[in-house]
PDB file of C-alpha atoms and ligand atoms in Angstrom:
ATOM      1  CA  MET O   1     138.550  37.529 128.850  1.00 90.00           C
ATOM      2  CA  ASN O   2     135.749  35.181 129.728  1.00 96.00           C
ATOM      3  CA  LEU O   3     135.987  31.403 130.027  1.00 98.00           C
ATOM      4  CA  GLN O   4     132.507  30.797 131.463  1.00 97.00           C
ATOM      5  CA  GLY O   5     131.194  27.381 130.421  1.00 97.00           C
ATOM      6  CA  LYS O   6     134.602  26.166 129.254  1.00 98.00           C
ATOM      7  CA  VAL O   7     136.256  23.010 130.628  1.00 98.00           C
ATOM      8  CA  ALA O   8     140.046  23.079 130.938  1.00 98.00           C
ATOM      9  CA  ILE O   9     142.597  20.397 131.771  1.00 98.00           C
ATOM     10  CA  VAL O  10     145.905  21.642 133.164  1.00 98.00           C
ATOM     11  CA  THR O  11     148.533  18.890 133.357  1.00 98.00           C
ATOM     12  CA  GLY O  12     150.883  19.218 136.310  1.00 98.00           C
ATOM     13  CA  GLY O  13     148.373  21.836 137.396  1.00 98.00           C
ATOM     14  CA  ALA O  14     148.902  21.717 141.171  1.00 98.00           C
ATOM     15  CA  VAL O  15     152.211  23.548 141.662  1.00 97.00           C
ATOM     16  CA  GLY O  16     154.416  26.197 140.062  1.00 97.00           C
ATOM     17  CA  ILE O  17     153.395  27.527 136.653  1.00 98.00           C
ATOM     18  CA  GLY O  18     150.614  24.930 136.349  1.00 98.00           C
ATOM     19  CA  ARG O  19     149.075  26.117 139.599  1.00 98.00           C
ATOM     20  CA  ALA O  20     149.089  29.734 138.420  1.00 98.00           C
ATOM     21  CA  ILE O  21     147.417  28.636 135.176  1.00 98.00           C
ATOM     22  CA  SER O  22     144.745  26.656 137.052  1.00 98.00           C
ATOM     23  CA  VAL O  23     144.020  29.673 139.289  1.00 98.00           C
ATOM     24  CA  LYS O  24     143.894  32.129 136.379  1.00 98.00           C
ATOM     25  CA  LEU O  25     141.626  30.011 134.153  1.00 98.00           C
ATOM     26  CA  ALA O  26     139.327  29.293 137.126  1.00 98.00           C
ATOM     27  CA  SER O  27     139.115  32.996 137.953  1.00 98.00           C
ATOM     28  CA  LEU O  28     137.936  33.600 134.373  1.00 98.00           C
ATOM     29  CA  GLY O  29     135.099  31.121 134.840  1.00 98.00           C
ATOM     30  CA  ALA O  30     136.487  27.849 133.438  1.00 98.00           C
ATOM     31  CA  THR O  31     135.910  24.516 135.152  1.00 98.00           C
ATOM     32  CA  ILE O  32     139.382  23.233 135.947  1.00 98.00           C
ATOM     33  CA  ILE O  33     140.650  19.679 135.939  1.00 98.00           C
ATOM     34  CA  VAL O  34     143.838  19.887 137.966  1.00 98.00           C
ATOM     35  CA  ASN O  35     145.938  16.962 136.774  1.00 98.00           C
ATOM     36  CA  TYR O  36     148.721  15.811 139.073  1.00 98.00           C
ATOM     37  CA  ASN O  37     150.962  12.810 139.406  1.00 98.00           C
ATOM     38  CA  SER O  38     152.859  12.977 142.706  1.00 96.00           C
ATOM     39  CA  SER O  39     151.651  16.352 144.117  1.00 95.00           C
ATOM     40  CA  THR O  40     148.554  14.914 145.805  1.00 97.00           C
ATOM     41  CA  ASN O  41     148.498  17.290 148.795  1.00 98.00           C
ATOM     42  CA  ALA O  42     149.098  20.346 146.643  1.00 98.00           C
ATOM     43  CA  ALA O  43     146.325  19.281 144.245  1.00 98.00           C
ATOM     44  CA  GLU O  44     143.853  18.659 147.057  1.00 98.00           C
ATOM     45  CA  SER O  45     144.525  21.997 148.719  1.00 98.00           C
ATOM     46  CA  LEU O  46     144.312  23.849 145.385  1.00 98.00           C
ATOM     47  CA  VAL O  47     140.956  22.251 144.537  1.00 98.00           C
ATOM     48  CA  GLU O  48     139.737  23.127 148.033  1.00 98.00           C
ATOM     49  CA  GLU O  49     140.944  26.712 147.628  1.00 98.00           C
ATOM     50  CA  LEU O  50     139.296  27.114 144.204  1.00 98.00           C
ATOM     51  CA  THR O  51     135.978  25.527 145.140  1.00 98.00           C
ATOM     52  CA  GLY O  52     136.011  27.530 148.390  1.00 98.00           C
ATOM     53  CA  LYS O  53     136.062  30.682 146.257  1.00 97.00           C
ATOM     54  CA  GLY O  54     133.075  29.414 144.283  1.00 97.00           C
ATOM     55  CA  PHE O  55     135.108  28.290 141.253  1.00 97.00           C
ATOM     56  CA  LYS O  56     134.651  24.851 139.696  1.00 96.00           C
ATOM     57  CA  ALA O  57     137.609  22.495 140.024  1.00 98.00           C
ATOM     58  CA  VAL O  58     138.434  18.837 140.454  1.00 98.00           C
ATOM     59  CA  GLY O  59     141.719  16.964 140.773  1.00 98.00           C
ATOM     60  CA  ILE O  60     142.525  13.927 138.624  1.00 98.00           C
ATOM     61  CA  LYS O  61     145.670  11.892 139.215  1.00 98.00           C
ATOM     62  CA  ALA O  62     147.452  10.615 136.104  1.00 98.00           C
ATOM     63  CA  ASP O  63     150.996  10.154 134.909  1.00 98.00           C
ATOM     64  CA  VAL O  64     150.852  11.884 131.523  1.00 98.00           C
ATOM     65  CA  SER O  65     153.912  10.010 130.295  1.00 98.00           C
ATOM     66  CA  ASP O  66     151.764   6.856 130.385  1.00 98.00           C
ATOM     67  CA  PHE O  67     149.638   6.497 127.236  1.00 98.00           C
ATOM     68  CA  ALA O  68     146.786   4.572 128.885  1.00 98.00           C
ATOM     69  CA  ALA O  69     146.747   6.844 131.960  1.00 98.00           C
ATOM     70  CA  SER O  70     146.501   9.930 129.723  1.00 98.00           C
ATOM     71  CA  GLN O  71     143.587   8.366 127.870  1.00 98.00           C
ATOM     72  CA  LYS O  72     141.853   7.706 131.176  1.00 98.00           C
ATOM     73  CA  LEU O  73     142.468  11.306 132.284  1.00 98.00           C
ATOM     74  CA  ILE O  74     140.695  12.662 129.206  1.00 98.00           C
ATOM     75  CA  GLU O  75     137.909  10.057 129.437  1.00 98.00           C
ATOM     76  CA  ASN O  76     137.323  10.888 133.116  1.00 98.00           C
ATOM     77  CA  ALA O  77     137.109  14.577 132.269  1.00 97.00           C
ATOM     78  CA  VAL O  78     134.576  13.940 129.489  1.00 97.00           C
ATOM     79  CA  GLU O  79     132.569  11.589 131.682  1.00 97.00           C
ATOM     80  CA  LYS O  80     132.365  14.282 134.352  1.00 96.00           C
ATOM     81  CA  TYR O  81     131.805  17.399 132.235  1.00 96.00           C
ATOM     82  CA  GLN O  82     130.834  16.048 128.755  1.00 95.00           C
ATOM     83  CA  ARG O  83     133.483  18.217 127.049  1.00 96.00           C
ATOM     84  CA  VAL O  84     137.034  19.496 127.069  1.00 98.00           C
ATOM     85  CA  ASP O  85     137.594  22.925 125.506  1.00 98.00           C
ATOM     86  CA  ILE O  86     141.095  23.739 126.725  1.00 98.00           C
ATOM     87  CA  LEU O  87     144.130  21.506 127.240  1.00 98.00           C
ATOM     88  CA  VAL O  88     147.276  22.991 128.765  1.00 99.00           C
ATOM     89  CA  ASN O  89     150.210  20.592 128.420  1.00 99.00           C
ATOM     90  CA  ASN O  90     152.260  21.981 131.291  1.00 98.00           C
ATOM     91  CA  ALA O  91     153.635  18.882 133.098  1.00 98.00           C
ATOM     92  CA  GLY O  92     157.399  18.807 132.892  1.00 98.00           C
ATOM     93  CA  ILE O  93     160.581  17.625 134.549  1.00 97.00           C
ATOM     94  CA  ASN O  94     164.257  18.343 134.111  1.00 96.00           C
ATOM     95  CA  ILE O  95     167.293  16.166 134.805  1.00 97.00           C
ATOM     96  CA  ASP O  96     170.193  18.462 133.988  1.00 95.00           C
ATOM     97  CA  THR O  97     173.744  17.345 133.396  1.00 97.00           C
ATOM     98  CA  LEU O  98     176.354  17.468 130.641  1.00 98.00           C
ATOM     99  CA  ILE O  99     175.934  14.887 127.882  1.00 98.00           C
ATOM    100  CA  LEU O 100     179.091  13.067 128.983  1.00 98.00           C
ATOM    101  CA  ARG O 101     177.405  12.325 132.307  1.00 98.00           C
ATOM    102  CA  MET O 102     173.803  12.041 131.133  1.00 98.00           C
ATOM    103  CA  THR O 103     172.445   8.505 131.137  1.00 98.00           C
ATOM    104  CA  GLU O 104     170.100   7.032 128.584  1.00 98.00           C
ATOM    105  CA  ASP O 105     167.480   6.880 131.319  1.00 98.00           C
ATOM    106  CA  ASP O 106     167.916  10.648 132.030  1.00 98.00           C
ATOM    107  CA  PHE O 107     167.226  11.308 128.365  1.00 98.00           C
ATOM    108  CA  ASP O 108     164.281   8.934 128.067  1.00 98.00           C
ATOM    109  CA  ARG O 109     162.542  10.130 131.238  1.00 98.00           C
ATOM    110  CA  VAL O 110     162.672  13.804 130.279  1.00 98.00           C
ATOM    111  CA  LEU O 111     161.451  13.101 126.740  1.00 98.00           C
ATOM    112  CA  LYS O 112     158.699  10.850 128.058  1.00 98.00           C
ATOM    113  CA  VAL O 113     157.152  13.441 130.372  1.00 98.00           C
ATOM    114  CA  ASN O 114     157.795  16.705 128.501  1.00 98.00           C
ATOM    115  CA  LEU O 115     157.202  15.558 124.921  1.00 98.00           C
ATOM    116  CA  LYS O 116     155.378  12.251 124.884  1.00 98.00           C
ATOM    117  CA  GLY O 117     153.153  13.417 127.758  1.00 98.00           C
ATOM    118  CA  ALA O 118     151.945  16.340 125.640  1.00 99.00           C
ATOM    119  CA  TRP O 119     151.460  14.073 122.624  1.00 99.00           C
ATOM    120  CA  ASN O 120     149.518  11.540 124.711  1.00 98.00           C
ATOM    121  CA  CYS O 121     147.062  14.116 126.057  1.00 98.00           C
ATOM    122  CA  SER O 122     146.750  15.913 122.713  1.00 98.00           C
ATOM    123  CA  LYS O 123     146.004  12.656 120.902  1.00 98.00           C
ATOM    124  CA  HIS O 124     143.183  11.746 123.240  1.00 98.00           C
ATOM    125  CA  VAL O 125     141.685  15.220 123.365  1.00 98.00           C
ATOM    126  CA  ALA O 126     141.939  15.840 119.604  1.00 98.00           C
ATOM    127  CA  ARG O 127     138.973  13.580 118.830  1.00 97.00           C
ATOM    128  CA  ILE O 128     136.731  15.395 121.314  1.00 97.00           C
ATOM    129  CA  MET O 129     137.757  18.877 120.228  1.00 98.00           C
ATOM    130  CA  SER O 130     137.464  17.952 116.525  1.00 98.00           C
ATOM    131  CA  LYS O 131     133.949  16.615 117.109  1.00 97.00           C
ATOM    132  CA  ASN O 132     132.979  19.800 118.978  1.00 97.00           C
ATOM    133  CA  ARG O 133     134.579  21.989 116.287  1.00 98.00           C
ATOM    134  CA  TYR O 134     136.239  23.931 119.088  1.00 98.00           C
ATOM    135  CA  GLY O 135     139.390  23.681 121.138  1.00 98.00           C
ATOM    136  CA  LYS O 136     142.506  25.369 122.445  1.00 98.00           C
ATOM    137  CA  ILE O 137     145.654  23.349 123.052  1.00 99.00           C
ATOM    138  CA  ILE O 138     148.509  25.213 124.722  1.00 99.00           C
ATOM    139  CA  ASN O 139     151.894  23.554 125.074  1.00 99.00           C
ATOM    140  CA  ILE O 140     154.343  24.883 127.649  1.00 98.00           C
ATOM    141  CA  SER O 141     157.698  24.744 125.887  1.00 98.00           C
ATOM    142  CA  SER O 142     160.725  26.854 126.879  1.00 98.00           C
ATOM    143  CA  VAL O 143     163.082  29.428 125.384  1.00 98.00           C
ATOM    144  CA  VAL O 144     165.836  26.812 125.715  1.00 98.00           C
ATOM    145  CA  GLY O 145     163.928  24.720 123.165  1.00 98.00           C
ATOM    146  CA  ILE O 146     164.714  27.563 120.746  1.00 98.00           C
ATOM    147  CA  VAL O 147     168.236  28.612 121.712  1.00 97.00           C
ATOM    148  CA  GLY O 148     169.576  25.541 123.575  1.00 98.00           C
ATOM    149  CA  ASN O 149     171.303  25.410 126.952  1.00 95.00           C
ATOM    150  CA  ILE O 150     174.362  23.715 128.392  1.00 96.00           C
ATOM    151  CA  GLY O 151     173.502  20.687 130.536  1.00 96.00           C
ATOM    152  CA  GLN O 152     170.027  20.307 129.069  1.00 97.00           C
ATOM    153  CA  THR O 153     170.376  18.220 125.886  1.00 98.00           C
ATOM    154  CA  ASN O 154     167.416  16.092 126.989  1.00 98.00           C
ATOM    155  CA  TYR O 155     165.211  18.995 128.120  1.00 98.00           C
ATOM    156  CA  CYS O 156     166.028  21.220 125.110  1.00 98.00           C
ATOM    157  CA  ALA O 157     165.327  18.348 122.709  1.00 98.00           C
ATOM    158  CA  ALA O 158     161.971  17.759 124.400  1.00 99.00           C
ATOM    159  CA  LYS O 159     161.023  21.451 124.399  1.00 98.00           C
ATOM    160  CA  ALA O 160     162.093  21.875 120.743  1.00 98.00           C
ATOM    161  CA  GLY O 161     160.106  18.749 119.909  1.00 98.00           C
ATOM    162  CA  LEU O 162     157.101  20.312 121.574  1.00 98.00           C
ATOM    163  CA  ILE O 163     157.366  23.242 119.164  1.00 98.00           C
ATOM    164  CA  GLY O 164     157.346  20.837 116.187  1.00 98.00           C
ATOM    165  CA  LEU O 165     154.374  19.021 117.689  1.00 99.00           C
ATOM    166  CA  THR O 166     152.562  22.345 118.149  1.00 99.00           C
ATOM    167  CA  LYS O 167     153.022  23.375 114.518  1.00 99.00           C
ATOM    168  CA  ALA O 168     152.107  19.985 113.044  1.00 99.00           C
ATOM    169  CA  LEU O 169     149.011  19.650 115.209  1.00 99.00           C
ATOM    170  CA  ALA O 170     147.980  23.249 114.515  1.00 99.00           C
ATOM    171  CA  ARG O 171     147.943  22.407 110.791  1.00 98.00           C
ATOM    172  CA  GLU O 172     146.093  19.111 111.352  1.00 98.00           C
ATOM    173  CA  LEU O 173     143.339  20.567 113.520  1.00 98.00           C
ATOM    174  CA  ALA O 174     142.890  24.034 112.004  1.00 98.00           C
ATOM    175  CA  LYS O 175     139.942  22.968 109.813  1.00 98.00           C
ATOM    176  CA  ARG O 176     138.195  21.754 112.980  1.00 98.00           C
ATOM    177  CA  ASN O 177     138.542  25.167 114.611  1.00 98.00           C
ATOM    178  CA  VAL O 178     141.073  23.856 117.129  1.00 98.00           C
ATOM    179  CA  CYS O 179     143.974  26.242 117.788  1.00 98.00           C
ATOM    180  CA  VAL O 180     147.302  24.883 118.984  1.00 99.00           C
ATOM    181  CA  ASN O 181     150.005  27.205 120.287  1.00 99.00           C
ATOM    182  CA  ALA O 182     153.159  26.996 122.368  1.00 99.00           C
ATOM    183  CA  VAL O 183     154.259  29.260 125.184  1.00 98.00           C
ATOM    184  CA  ALA O 184     157.996  29.538 125.791  1.00 98.00           C
ATOM    185  CA  PRO O 185     158.760  30.796 129.292  1.00 98.00           C
ATOM    186  CA  GLY O 186     162.199  32.145 130.079  1.00 98.00           C
ATOM    187  CA  PHE O 187     163.402  32.116 133.686  1.00 96.00           C
ATOM    188  CA  ILE O 188     160.413  31.767 135.997  1.00 97.00           C
ATOM    189  CA  ASP O 189     160.480  31.597 139.793  1.00 95.00           C
ATOM    190  CA  THR O 190     159.335  28.032 140.633  1.00 95.00           C
ATOM    191  CA  LYS O 191     160.695  24.900 142.322  1.00 91.00           C
ATOM    192  CA  MET O 192     162.368  24.035 139.016  1.00 88.00           C
ATOM    193  CA  THR O 193     164.580  27.145 139.108  1.00 91.00           C
ATOM    194  CA  GLN O 194     164.832  27.576 142.904  1.00 90.00           C
ATOM    195  CA  GLN O 195     167.151  24.563 143.016  1.00 87.00           C
ATOM    196  CA  LEU O 196     169.821  26.432 141.004  1.00 89.00           C
ATOM    197  CA  ASP O 197     172.940  27.974 142.531  1.00 90.00           C
ATOM    198  CA  SER O 198     172.286  31.579 143.660  1.00 91.00           C
ATOM    199  CA  ARG O 199     175.268  32.956 141.701  1.00 92.00           C
ATOM    200  CA  PHE O 200     173.966  31.268 138.565  1.00 90.00           C
ATOM    201  CA  ILE O 201     170.511  32.752 139.190  1.00 93.00           C
ATOM    202  CA  GLU O 202     172.070  36.226 139.457  1.00 94.00           C
ATOM    203  CA  GLN O 203     173.985  35.677 136.225  1.00 93.00           C
ATOM    204  CA  ILE O 204     170.806  34.716 134.359  1.00 94.00           C
ATOM    205  CA  ILE O 205     168.873  37.673 135.768  1.00 96.00           C
ATOM    206  CA  ASN O 206     171.641  39.989 134.535  1.00 96.00           C
ATOM    207  CA  SER O 207     171.068  38.635 131.021  1.00 95.00           C
ATOM    208  CA  ILE O 208     167.350  39.472 131.057  1.00 98.00           C
ATOM    209  CA  PRO O 209     166.550  42.884 129.499  1.00 98.00           C
ATOM    210  CA  LEU O 210     163.674  43.488 131.951  1.00 98.00           C
ATOM    211  CA  GLY O 211     166.159  42.713 134.752  1.00 97.00           C
ATOM    212  CA  LYS O 212     164.081  40.301 136.813  1.00 96.00           C
ATOM    213  CA  GLN O 213     162.850  36.754 137.011  1.00 96.00           C
ATOM    214  CA  GLY O 214     159.343  36.057 135.717  1.00 98.00           C
ATOM    215  CA  LEU O 215     156.496  34.911 137.930  1.00 98.00           C
ATOM    216  CA  PRO O 216     154.208  31.930 137.261  1.00 98.00           C
ATOM    217  CA  ALA O 217     151.371  34.470 136.885  1.00 98.00           C
ATOM    218  CA  ASP O 218     153.214  36.087 133.938  1.00 98.00           C
ATOM    219  CA  VAL O 219     152.979  32.767 132.075  1.00 98.00           C
ATOM    220  CA  ALA O 220     149.397  32.188 133.213  1.00 98.00           C
ATOM    221  CA  ASN O 221     148.304  35.551 131.764  1.00 98.00           C
ATOM    222  CA  LEU O 222     149.464  34.552 128.282  1.00 98.00           C
ATOM    223  CA  VAL O 223     147.944  31.088 128.603  1.00 99.00           C
ATOM    224  CA  ALA O 224     144.618  32.700 129.572  1.00 98.00           C
ATOM    225  CA  PHE O 225     144.713  34.845 126.430  1.00 98.00           C
ATOM    226  CA  LEU O 226     145.500  31.811 124.244  1.00 98.00           C
ATOM    227  CA  ALA O 227     142.713  29.856 125.963  1.00 98.00           C
ATOM    228  CA  SER O 228     140.190  32.627 125.339  1.00 98.00           C
ATOM    229  CA  ASP O 229     138.221  33.641 122.261  1.00 97.00           C
ATOM    230  CA  LEU O 230     140.437  36.734 121.974  1.00 98.00           C
ATOM    231  CA  SER O 231     143.069  34.499 120.336  1.00 98.00           C
ATOM    232  CA  ASP O 232     140.726  32.783 117.847  1.00 98.00           C
ATOM    233  CA  TYR O 233     142.855  33.775 114.816  1.00 98.00           C
ATOM    234  CA  ILE O 234     146.177  32.642 116.337  1.00 98.00           C
ATOM    235  CA  THR O 235     147.448  29.093 115.761  1.00 98.00           C
ATOM    236  CA  GLY O 236     150.781  27.316 115.306  1.00 98.00           C
ATOM    237  CA  GLN O 237     152.679  30.066 117.099  1.00 98.00           C
ATOM    238  CA  VAL O 238     155.380  30.066 119.753  1.00 98.00           C
ATOM    239  CA  ILE O 239     155.150  33.047 122.103  1.00 98.00           C
ATOM    240  CA  ASN O 240     157.864  33.822 124.628  1.00 98.00           C
ATOM    241  CA  VAL O 241     157.261  35.063 128.171  1.00 98.00           C
ATOM    242  CA  ASP O 242     160.834  35.841 129.093  1.00 98.00           C
ATOM    243  CA  GLY O 243     161.413  39.515 129.905  1.00 98.00           C
ATOM    244  CA  GLY O 244     163.161  39.886 126.540  1.00 98.00           C
ATOM    245  CA  MET O 245     165.703  37.119 127.201  1.00 97.00           C
ATOM    246  CA  VAL O 246     165.392  35.731 123.666  1.00 97.00           C
ATOM    247  CA  MET O 247     164.519  37.979 120.742  1.00 96.00           C
ATOM    248  CA  TYR O 248     164.207  36.769 117.154  1.00 87.00           C
TER     249      TYR O 248
HETATM  250  P1  NAD M 301     157.408  22.412 138.632  1.00 60.88           P
HETATM  251  O1  NAD M 301     158.406  21.336 138.831  1.00 60.88           O
HETATM  252  O2  NAD M 301     157.150  23.377 139.727  1.00 60.88           O
HETATM  253  O3  NAD M 301     156.023  21.794 138.135  1.00 60.88           O
HETATM  254  C1  NAD M 301     155.956  20.757 137.199  1.00 60.88           C
HETATM  255  C2  NAD M 301     154.674  20.002 137.413  1.00 60.88           C
HETATM  256  O4  NAD M 301     154.594  18.885 136.503  1.00 60.88           O
HETATM  257  C3  NAD M 301     154.566  19.414 138.814  1.00 60.88           C
HETATM  258  O5  NAD M 301     153.260  19.603 139.277  1.00 60.88           O
HETATM  259  C4  NAD M 301     154.830  17.931 138.600  1.00 60.88           C
HETATM  260  O6  NAD M 301     154.252  17.106 139.573  1.00 60.88           O
HETATM  261  C5  NAD M 301     154.162  17.755 137.241  1.00 60.88           C
HETATM  262  N1  NAD M 301     154.570  16.511 136.610  1.00 60.88           N
HETATM  263  C6  NAD M 301     155.832  16.045 136.450  1.00 60.88           C
HETATM  264  N2  NAD M 301     155.795  14.841 135.858  1.00 60.88           N
HETATM  265  C7  NAD M 301     154.474  14.553 135.642  1.00 60.88           C
HETATM  266  C8  NAD M 301     153.800  13.451 135.060  1.00 60.88           C
HETATM  267  N3  NAD M 301     154.475  12.400 134.578  1.00 60.88           N
HETATM  268  N4  NAD M 301     152.453  13.480 134.998  1.00 60.88           N
HETATM  269  C9  NAD M 301     151.755  14.534 135.475  1.00 60.88           C
HETATM  270  N5  NAD M 301     152.349  15.603 136.043  1.00 60.88           N
HETATM  271  C10 NAD M 301     153.693  15.604 136.132  1.00 60.88           C
HETATM  272  O7  NAD M 301     157.906  23.197 137.353  1.00 60.88           O
HETATM  273  P2  NAD M 301     157.417  24.574 136.710  1.00 60.88           P
HETATM  274  O8  NAD M 301     158.577  25.482 136.727  1.00 60.88           O
HETATM  275  O9  NAD M 301     156.107  25.014 137.243  1.00 60.88           O
HETATM  276  O10 NAD M 301     157.245  24.076 135.205  1.00 60.88           O
HETATM  277  C11 NAD M 301     156.000  23.958 134.530  1.00 60.88           C
HETATM  278  C12 NAD M 301     156.275  23.828 133.046  1.00 60.88           C
HETATM  279  O11 NAD M 301     156.940  25.013 132.587  1.00 60.88           O
HETATM  280  C13 NAD M 301     157.217  22.665 132.701  1.00 60.88           C
HETATM  281  O12 NAD M 301     156.818  22.080 131.494  1.00 60.88           O
HETATM  282  C14 NAD M 301     158.557  23.352 132.532  1.00 60.88           C
HETATM  283  O13 NAD M 301     159.416  22.609 131.710  1.00 60.88           O
HETATM  284  C15 NAD M 301     158.131  24.666 131.911  1.00 60.88           C
HETATM  285  N6  NAD M 301     159.098  25.760 132.021  1.00 60.88           N
HETATM  286  C16 NAD M 301     159.479  26.227 133.239  1.00 60.88           C
HETATM  287  C17 NAD M 301     160.404  27.279 133.305  1.00 60.88           C
HETATM  288  C18 NAD M 301     160.856  27.880 134.608  1.00 60.88           C
HETATM  289  O14 NAD M 301     161.716  28.773 134.550  1.00 60.88           O
HETATM  290  N7  NAD M 301     160.347  27.463 135.743  1.00 60.88           N
HETATM  291  C19 NAD M 301     160.923  27.804 132.122  1.00 60.88           C
HETATM  292  C20 NAD M 301     160.516  27.290 130.917  1.00 60.88           C
HETATM  293  C21 NAD M 301     159.591  26.269 130.874  1.00 60.88           C
END
């Protein structure tokens, strides 16, 4: 896989899965725009680490749930590098609780970052990729967007919505040689899952055929493939990285 000359935006690209994606795409030669919202220190140290290794990277702060801020993020990237070839919609949050306790604000916030954030960035990048007759958009969904999960009505709705968005956009942009795919991670070791009760973690691991939690790098490897020319004939697909957790 070779991403030399390609420009990639990774939303929420400073920590967790996003960080692993930024590192992987940079190591394959892409110029990385590490988007972040609140993780300023993490973004700065990642950019320093990548540029220190001779890779090309820059951090751009933007709240992707904000339409105008997302537009600015894409415009800043184009202003700096004249193109965007790869967009990874990775930024996400979860506010888990049973529906009886979930507030309207809990629902709206999760939908706004996970689903609208991806739509915002895709909308603004679609024009550029269409004009260039080239692009790869990769949406980080989740297996729970396919099978559901207790305590995550907001998150599952957002992640399922992301799959619908992926398929619709894949059809819209196919004639422009822009591929749009979704990656559905299972149970990956990041801050998002580290906050769970240790007994619950053990229970989930027992339900995974490969018998272990995934690593951010496992997700990044698939994203790298989907970002590369090796996946040029793949669009509108949802691919799980989950140790066999969900099979269909
Ligand atoms: P994380 O909390 O470690 O990272 C999420 C990143 O998104 C952070 O950098 C955060 O600052 C950023 N972010 C949040 N709101 C933002 C906003 N409004 N604008 C810009 N950036 C924002 O979580 P993670 O586990 O690395 O998750 C990354 C993605 O993978 C998320 O979309 C998550 O839903 C998805 N996912 C994670 C798992 C898992 O097991 N960890 C499983 C399935 C899917």
